[in-house]
Amino acid sequence: MGTAIGSQSELQCPNCAGQCSYSPTQRGLHCASCGDVHDLRTDQDHKAAEEVGYDPELATEDLPDLSETRAHHCNTCGGDVLFTGPALSERCPYCDGAVVLSSQDVGYQTMALIPFEIDNLFAQHQAQTWVKCRLATPNDLVGIVAKARIAGLYAPFWTFDSEEAVQYWAQYTVGSGDNRRTRSTKGKMRISFDDLLMPASPHITPLIRDGILHDFNPSALRPYRAGYLAGFAAERHHQSVAVGLEANEADKRLLMRNRIKRHINKSGVCNIGYRTDTSGIHYRRILLPVWILHYEYKGKPMKVVVSGIDGRTYGERPFSMAKVAMY
C-alpha cells in the first residue's frame, strides 16, 4: 500500500491528464476535467479473495512494507490517515479533529478492499432517514444532521480463519424453585471460524464496526489499487498478524463461549472454561468503506456511521426529554 497510495500516475486521466477521483455511483475513476469514467476492473479481480496462511512459528516472516508514505496525524484521537488524490477533507474522519502532515508512515501491505458502492449524497440521505425513524428525537435534530460534515473512510480490518479443537468444562442448572440444582459437565468439540471479521485499528469503535460488520462478502473484494482510494481517506494496517490475533482475542473468546453454550444445550450454563488447540490460521488485510457524519448537539459531539457498501446505518443521537416523558 505504501508505494501505490503515494503514486499519482493511476489517478491521471489517460485522455486529458486531468485529476480523477473514484465515483461510487459510476464504479470507476471519474475525471473532473473531461468527465470520462475509467474502469478499474481487471481479469485478476477474483484473486482478491485469496487468503494467506499463518504459522505462529514463522511469525518473523510477517514484515511491514518498508516504502514510506506521508500520513496526516490527528492530535485529538491520535489517528494517522492518508488522503489519496484530491483530498475531500483536512480533518480526521474518525473524530473530526484537525490533522497535520506528519512524519513518514510505515505500514503493512493491504491485500484487498471493497470499494465504496454508495456516494456521500445517499449516505447523508440514509443518516437523515435513520434520525427521523428514532423515537423521542429532538425536533431540530434532522436539520442539524442534514448539515453534518461527512467523511468517506477506508478502515482497516482483518479476516481470520482457524480450526479450534476445544476441551471445555462448565456448569448448568436443572429443576426450578427449591428443586433447582447445579450440575457439572465437560466435553470436546471442534469450532471452525471462517472469515471472522475483526478491526485492525484501535480507532475502529464498536459503532464503526457495527456499521460495516453485517455487509462483508468476500466475493466483493477487489485487489488493492490506488484508484479506488482517490478522493477518500484511509488508515494503513499497522498490526502484525500476531498483534492482530492478540488484539481480537477477547472477541474470539466471547464467540467460543457462545458456541460452547449452544453445544451444551442446557439452561443456565455458567462458569465456562476451556482449552483450545488452534490450527489452520489464514488471514487477509483488507480495507472496508464507511461514511462517518460528524455533528454536535448542544455542544456534545456525535456521529452517524453509514456502510459504504449498502447504506446500513448506525449512530449516536440525543433524546428529547419531553418526548420521553410523554412516551
Coordinates of N, CA and C in Angstrom, one line a residue, residues 7-145:
S7 N 1.4 7.1 -5.3 CA 1.5 7.2 -6.7 C 0.3 8.0 -7.3
Q8 N 0.6 9.0 -8.2 CA -0.5 9.8 -8.8 C -0.7 9.3 -10.2
S9 N 0.1 8.4 -10.8 CA 0.0 8.1 -12.2 C -1.3 7.5 -12.5
E10 N -1.8 6.6 -11.6 CA -3.1 5.9 -11.9 C -4.3 6.9 -11.7
L11 N -4.0 8.0 -11.1 CA -5.1 9.0 -10.8 C -5.2 10.0 -11.9
Q12 N -4.4 10.0 -12.9 CA -4.4 10.9 -14.1 C -5.3 10.3 -15.2
C13 N -6.1 11.2 -15.8 CA -7.0 10.8 -16.9 C -6.1 10.5 -18.1
P14 N -6.2 9.3 -18.7 CA -5.4 9.0 -19.9 C -5.8 9.8 -21.1
N15 N -6.9 10.4 -21.1 CA -7.4 11.2 -22.2 C -6.9 12.7 -22.2
C16 N -7.0 13.3 -21.0 CA -6.7 14.7 -20.9 C -5.7 15.0 -19.8
A17 N -5.2 14.0 -19.1 CA -4.2 14.2 -18.0 C -4.8 14.9 -16.8
G18 N -6.1 15.0 -16.7 CA -6.8 15.7 -15.6 C -6.8 14.8 -14.3
Q19 N -7.2 15.4 -13.2 CA -7.2 14.6 -12.0 C -8.5 13.8 -11.8
C20 N -8.3 12.6 -11.4 CA -9.5 11.7 -11.3 C -9.8 11.4 -9.8
S21 N -11.0 11.1 -9.5 CA -11.4 10.6 -8.2 C -12.4 9.4 -8.4
Y22 N -12.4 8.5 -7.4 CA -13.3 7.4 -7.6 C -14.7 7.7 -7.4
S23 N -15.6 7.3 -8.3 CA -17.0 7.6 -8.2 C -17.7 6.3 -7.8
P24 N -18.3 6.2 -6.6 CA -19.1 5.0 -6.2 C -20.2 4.7 -7.1
T25 N -20.9 5.8 -7.6 CA -22.1 5.5 -8.4 C -21.8 5.0 -9.8
Q26 N -20.6 5.5 -10.3 CA -20.2 5.0 -11.7 C -19.2 3.9 -11.6
R27 N -18.8 3.5 -10.4 CA -17.9 2.3 -10.3 C -16.6 2.5 -11.0
G28 N -16.0 3.7 -11.1 CA -14.8 3.9 -11.8 C -14.2 5.2 -11.4
L29 N -13.0 5.5 -12.0 CA -12.3 6.8 -11.8 C -13.0 7.9 -12.7
H30 N -13.5 8.9 -12.1 CA -14.2 10.0 -12.8 C -13.2 11.2 -13.0
C31 N -13.0 11.6 -14.2 CA -12.1 12.8 -14.5 C -12.9 14.1 -14.3
A32 N -12.4 14.9 -13.4 CA -13.0 16.2 -13.1 C -12.9 17.2 -14.3
S33 N -12.0 16.9 -15.2 CA -11.8 17.9 -16.4 C -12.7 17.5 -17.5
C34 N -12.6 16.3 -18.0 CA -13.3 15.9 -19.2 C -14.6 15.1 -19.0
G35 N -14.7 14.6 -17.7 CA -15.9 13.8 -17.4 C -15.9 12.3 -17.7
D36 N -14.8 11.9 -18.3 CA -14.7 10.4 -18.7 C -14.6 9.6 -17.4
V37 N -15.1 8.4 -17.5 CA -15.0 7.4 -16.4 C -14.2 6.2 -16.8
H38 N -13.2 5.9 -16.0 CA -12.2 4.8 -16.4 C -12.4 3.6 -15.5
D39 N -12.6 2.5 -16.1 CA -12.9 1.3 -15.3 C -11.6 0.8 -14.6
L40 N -11.7 0.3 -13.4 CA -10.6 -0.2 -12.6 C -10.6 -1.7 -12.5
R41 N -11.6 -2.3 -13.1 CA -11.7 -3.8 -13.0 C -10.6 -4.4 -13.9
T42 N -10.1 -5.6 -13.5 CA -9.2 -6.4 -14.2 C -9.6 -7.8 -14.2
D43 N -9.0 -8.6 -15.1 CA -9.3 -10.1 -15.1 C -8.7 -10.8 -14.0
Q44 N -8.0 -10.1 -13.1 CA -7.4 -10.8 -11.9 C -8.2 -10.5 -10.6
D45 N -9.4 -9.8 -10.7 CA -10.1 -9.4 -9.6 C -10.5 -10.6 -8.7
H46 N -10.8 -11.7 -9.3 CA -11.2 -12.9 -8.5 C -10.2 -13.3 -7.5
K47 N -8.9 -12.9 -7.7 CA -7.8 -13.3 -6.8 C -7.8 -12.5 -5.5
A48 N -8.6 -11.5 -5.4 CA -8.6 -10.6 -4.2 C -9.1 -11.3 -3.0
A49 N -9.9 -12.4 -3.2 CA -10.5 -13.1 -2.1 C -9.5 -14.1 -1.5
E50 N -8.4 -14.3 -2.1 CA -7.4 -15.3 -1.7 C -6.9 -15.0 -0.3
E51 N -6.7 -16.0 0.5 CA -6.1 -15.8 1.9 C -4.7 -16.3 2.0
V52 N -4.0 -15.8 3.1 CA -2.6 -16.2 3.3 C -2.6 -17.0 4.6
G53 N -1.8 -18.1 4.5 CA -1.7 -19.0 5.7 C -0.7 -18.3 6.7
Y54 N -0.9 -18.6 8.0 CA -0.1 -18.0 9.0 C 0.4 -19.1 10.0
D55 N 1.7 -19.2 10.1 CA 2.3 -20.2 11.1 C 2.9 -19.4 12.2
P56 N 2.4 -19.5 13.4 CA 3.0 -18.7 14.6 C 4.5 -19.0 14.8
E57 N 4.9 -20.1 14.3 CA 6.4 -20.4 14.5 C 7.2 -19.6 13.5
L58 N 6.6 -19.1 12.4 CA 7.3 -18.3 11.4 C 6.8 -16.9 11.4
A59 N 6.4 -16.4 12.6 CA 5.8 -15.0 12.7 C 6.8 -13.9 12.2
T60 N 8.1 -14.2 12.3 CA 9.1 -13.2 11.9 C 9.0 -12.9 10.4
E61 N 8.3 -13.8 9.6 CA 8.2 -13.5 8.2 C 7.2 -12.5 7.9
D62 N 6.4 -12.1 8.8 CA 5.3 -11.1 8.6 C 5.9 -9.7 8.8
L63 N 6.4 -9.2 7.7 CA 7.2 -7.9 7.8 C 6.4 -6.8 7.2
P64 N 6.6 -5.6 7.7 CA 5.9 -4.4 7.1 C 6.6 -4.0 5.8
D65 N 5.8 -3.3 5.0 CA 6.3 -2.7 3.8 C 7.2 -1.5 4.1
L66 N 8.4 -1.5 3.6 CA 9.4 -0.5 4.0 C 9.3 0.8 3.2
S67 N 8.4 0.8 2.2 CA 8.2 2.0 1.4 C 7.4 3.0 2.3
E68 N 7.8 4.2 2.4 CA 7.2 5.1 3.3 C 6.2 6.0 2.6
T69 N 5.2 6.5 3.4 CA 4.1 7.3 2.9 C 3.9 8.5 3.9
R70 N 3.6 9.7 3.4 CA 3.3 10.8 4.3 C 1.9 10.7 4.8
A71 N 1.7 10.6 6.1 CA 0.4 10.4 6.7 C 0.0 11.8 7.4
H72 N -1.3 11.9 7.6 CA -1.8 13.1 8.4 C -2.2 12.6 9.8
H73 N -1.6 13.3 10.8 CA -1.8 12.8 12.2 C -2.8 13.7 12.8
C74 N -3.8 13.0 13.6 CA -4.8 13.8 14.3 C -4.3 14.0 15.7
N75 N -4.3 15.2 16.2 CA -3.8 15.5 17.5 C -4.9 15.3 18.6
T76 N -6.1 15.0 18.1 CA -7.2 14.8 19.0 C -7.3 13.3 19.4
C77 N -7.4 12.4 18.4 CA -7.6 11.0 18.7 C -6.3 10.2 18.5
G78 N -5.3 10.8 17.9 CA -4.1 10.1 17.6 C -4.1 9.3 16.3
G79 N -5.1 9.3 15.5 CA -5.2 8.5 14.3 C -4.3 9.1 13.2
D80 N -3.8 8.2 12.4 CA -3.0 8.5 11.2 C -3.7 8.1 10.0
V81 N -4.1 9.0 9.1 CA -4.8 8.7 7.9 C -4.1 9.3 6.7
L82 N -4.4 8.7 5.6 CA -3.8 9.1 4.3 C -4.9 9.6 3.4
F83 N -4.6 10.6 2.6 CA -5.5 11.1 1.6 C -4.9 10.9 0.2
T84 N -5.7 10.2 -0.6 CA -5.2 9.9 -2.0 C -5.9 10.8 -3.0
G85 N -5.1 11.4 -3.9 CA -5.7 12.2 -4.9 C -6.3 13.5 -4.3
P86 N -7.4 14.0 -4.9 CA -8.0 15.2 -4.4 C -8.6 15.0 -3.0
A87 N -7.9 15.4 -2.0 CA -8.4 15.2 -0.6 C -9.7 15.9 -0.4
L88 N -10.7 15.2 0.2 CA -12.0 15.8 0.4 C -12.1 16.5 1.8
S89 N -11.1 16.3 2.6 CA -11.1 16.8 3.9 C -9.7 17.0 4.5
E90 N -9.6 18.0 5.4 CA -8.3 18.1 6.1 C -8.6 17.9 7.6
R91 N -9.6 17.1 7.9 CA -10.0 16.8 9.2 C -10.0 15.2 9.4
C92 N -9.9 14.8 10.6 CA -9.8 13.3 10.9 C -11.2 12.7 10.6
P93 N -11.3 11.7 9.8 CA -12.6 11.1 9.6 C -13.1 10.4 10.8
Y94 N -12.2 10.0 11.7 CA -12.6 9.2 12.9 C -13.3 10.1 13.9
C95 N -12.7 11.3 14.2 CA -13.2 12.1 15.3 C -13.5 13.6 14.9
D96 N -13.2 13.9 13.7 CA -13.4 15.3 13.2 C -12.4 16.3 13.7
G97 N -11.3 15.8 14.3 CA -10.3 16.7 14.8 C -9.4 17.2 13.6
A98 N -8.7 18.3 13.8 CA -7.8 18.8 12.7 C -6.6 17.9 12.6
V99 N -6.1 17.7 11.4 CA -5.0 16.8 11.1 C -3.8 17.6 10.6
V100 N -2.6 17.2 10.9 CA -1.4 17.9 10.3 C -0.6 16.8 9.6
L101 N 0.1 17.2 8.6 CA 1.0 16.3 7.9 C 2.1 15.9 8.8
S102 N 2.3 14.6 9.0 CA 3.2 14.1 10.0 C 4.5 13.5 9.3
S103 N 5.3 12.8 10.1 CA 6.5 12.2 9.5 C 6.1 11.0 8.7
Q104 N 7.1 10.3 8.1 CA 6.9 9.2 7.3 C 6.2 8.1 8.0
D105 N 5.3 7.4 7.4 CA 4.5 6.4 8.0 C 4.8 5.0 7.3
V106 N 5.1 4.0 8.1 CA 5.4 2.7 7.5 C 4.3 1.7 8.0
G107 N 3.8 1.0 7.1 CA 2.7 0.0 7.5 C 2.8 -1.2 6.7
Y108 N 1.8 -2.1 6.8 CA 1.8 -3.4 6.1 C 1.0 -3.2 4.8
Q109 N 1.3 -4.1 3.8 CA 0.7 -4.0 2.5 C -0.8 -4.5 2.7
T110 N -1.7 -3.7 2.1 CA -3.1 -4.0 2.0 C -3.2 -5.1 1.0
M111 N -4.0 -6.2 1.2 CA -4.2 -7.3 0.3 C -5.3 -7.0 -0.6
A112 N -6.4 -6.4 -0.1 CA -7.6 -6.2 -0.9 C -8.5 -5.2 -0.2
L113 N -9.6 -4.8 -0.9 CA -10.5 -3.9 -0.4 C -11.9 -4.1 -1.0
I114 N -12.9 -3.5 -0.4 CA -14.2 -3.4 -1.1 C -14.4 -2.0 -1.4
P115 N -14.6 -1.6 -2.6 CA -14.8 -0.2 -3.0 C -16.1 0.4 -2.5
F116 N -16.1 1.7 -2.3 CA -17.4 2.4 -2.0 C -18.4 2.1 -3.1
E117 N -19.6 1.7 -2.7 CA -20.7 1.5 -3.6 C -21.8 2.5 -3.5
I118 N -21.8 3.3 -2.4 CA -22.8 4.4 -2.3 C -22.0 5.7 -2.1
D119 N -22.6 6.8 -2.6 CA -21.9 8.1 -2.6 C -22.3 8.9 -1.3
N120 N -21.7 10.1 -1.2 CA -22.0 10.9 0.0 C -23.4 11.4 0.1
L121 N -24.0 11.6 -1.0 CA -25.4 12.1 -1.0 C -26.4 11.0 -0.5
F122 N -26.2 9.8 -0.9 CA -27.0 8.7 -0.4 C -26.7 8.4 1.0
A123 N -25.5 8.6 1.4 CA -25.1 8.4 2.8 C -25.8 9.4 3.7
Q124 N -25.8 10.7 3.3 CA -26.5 11.7 4.0 C -28.0 11.4 4.1
H125 N -28.5 11.0 3.0 CA -30.0 10.6 3.0 C -30.2 9.5 4.0
Q126 N -29.4 8.5 4.0 CA -29.6 7.4 5.0 C -29.5 7.9 6.4
A127 N -28.5 8.8 6.7 CA -28.4 9.3 8.1 C -29.6 10.1 8.5
Q128 N -30.1 10.9 7.6 CA -31.3 11.7 7.9 C -32.5 10.8 8.1
T129 N -32.7 9.7 7.3 CA -33.8 8.8 7.5 C -33.6 8.0 8.8
W130 N -32.4 7.7 9.1 CA -32.2 7.0 10.4 C -32.6 7.8 11.6
V131 N -32.3 9.1 11.5 CA -32.6 10.0 12.6 C -34.2 10.2 12.7
K132 N -34.8 10.3 11.5 CA -36.3 10.5 11.5 C -37.0 9.3 12.1
C133 N -36.4 8.1 12.0 CA -37.1 6.9 12.5 C -36.8 6.6 14.0
R134 N -36.0 7.4 14.6 CA -35.7 7.2 16.1 C -36.9 7.7 16.9
L135 N -37.2 7.0 18.0 CA -38.2 7.5 18.9 C -37.6 8.6 19.8
A136 N -38.4 9.6 20.2 CA -38.0 10.7 21.1 C -36.9 11.5 20.5
T137 N -36.9 11.7 19.2 CA -35.9 12.6 18.6 C -36.2 14.0 18.8
P138 N -35.2 14.9 19.2 CA -35.5 16.3 19.2 C -35.9 16.8 17.9
N139 N -36.8 17.8 17.9 CA -37.4 18.3 16.6 C -36.4 18.9 15.7
D140 N -35.3 19.5 16.2 CA -34.3 20.2 15.4 C -33.2 19.3 14.9
L141 N -33.2 18.0 15.3 CA -32.1 17.1 15.1 C -31.9 16.8 13.6
V142 N -33.0 16.6 12.9 CA -32.9 16.2 11.4 C -32.2 17.4 10.7
G143 N -32.5 18.6 11.0 CA -31.9 19.7 10.3 C -30.4 19.8 10.6
I144 N -30.0 19.5 11.9 CA -28.6 19.6 12.3 C -27.8 18.5 11.6
V145 N -28.4 17.3 11.5 CA -27.7 16.2 10.8 C -27.6 16.4 9.3

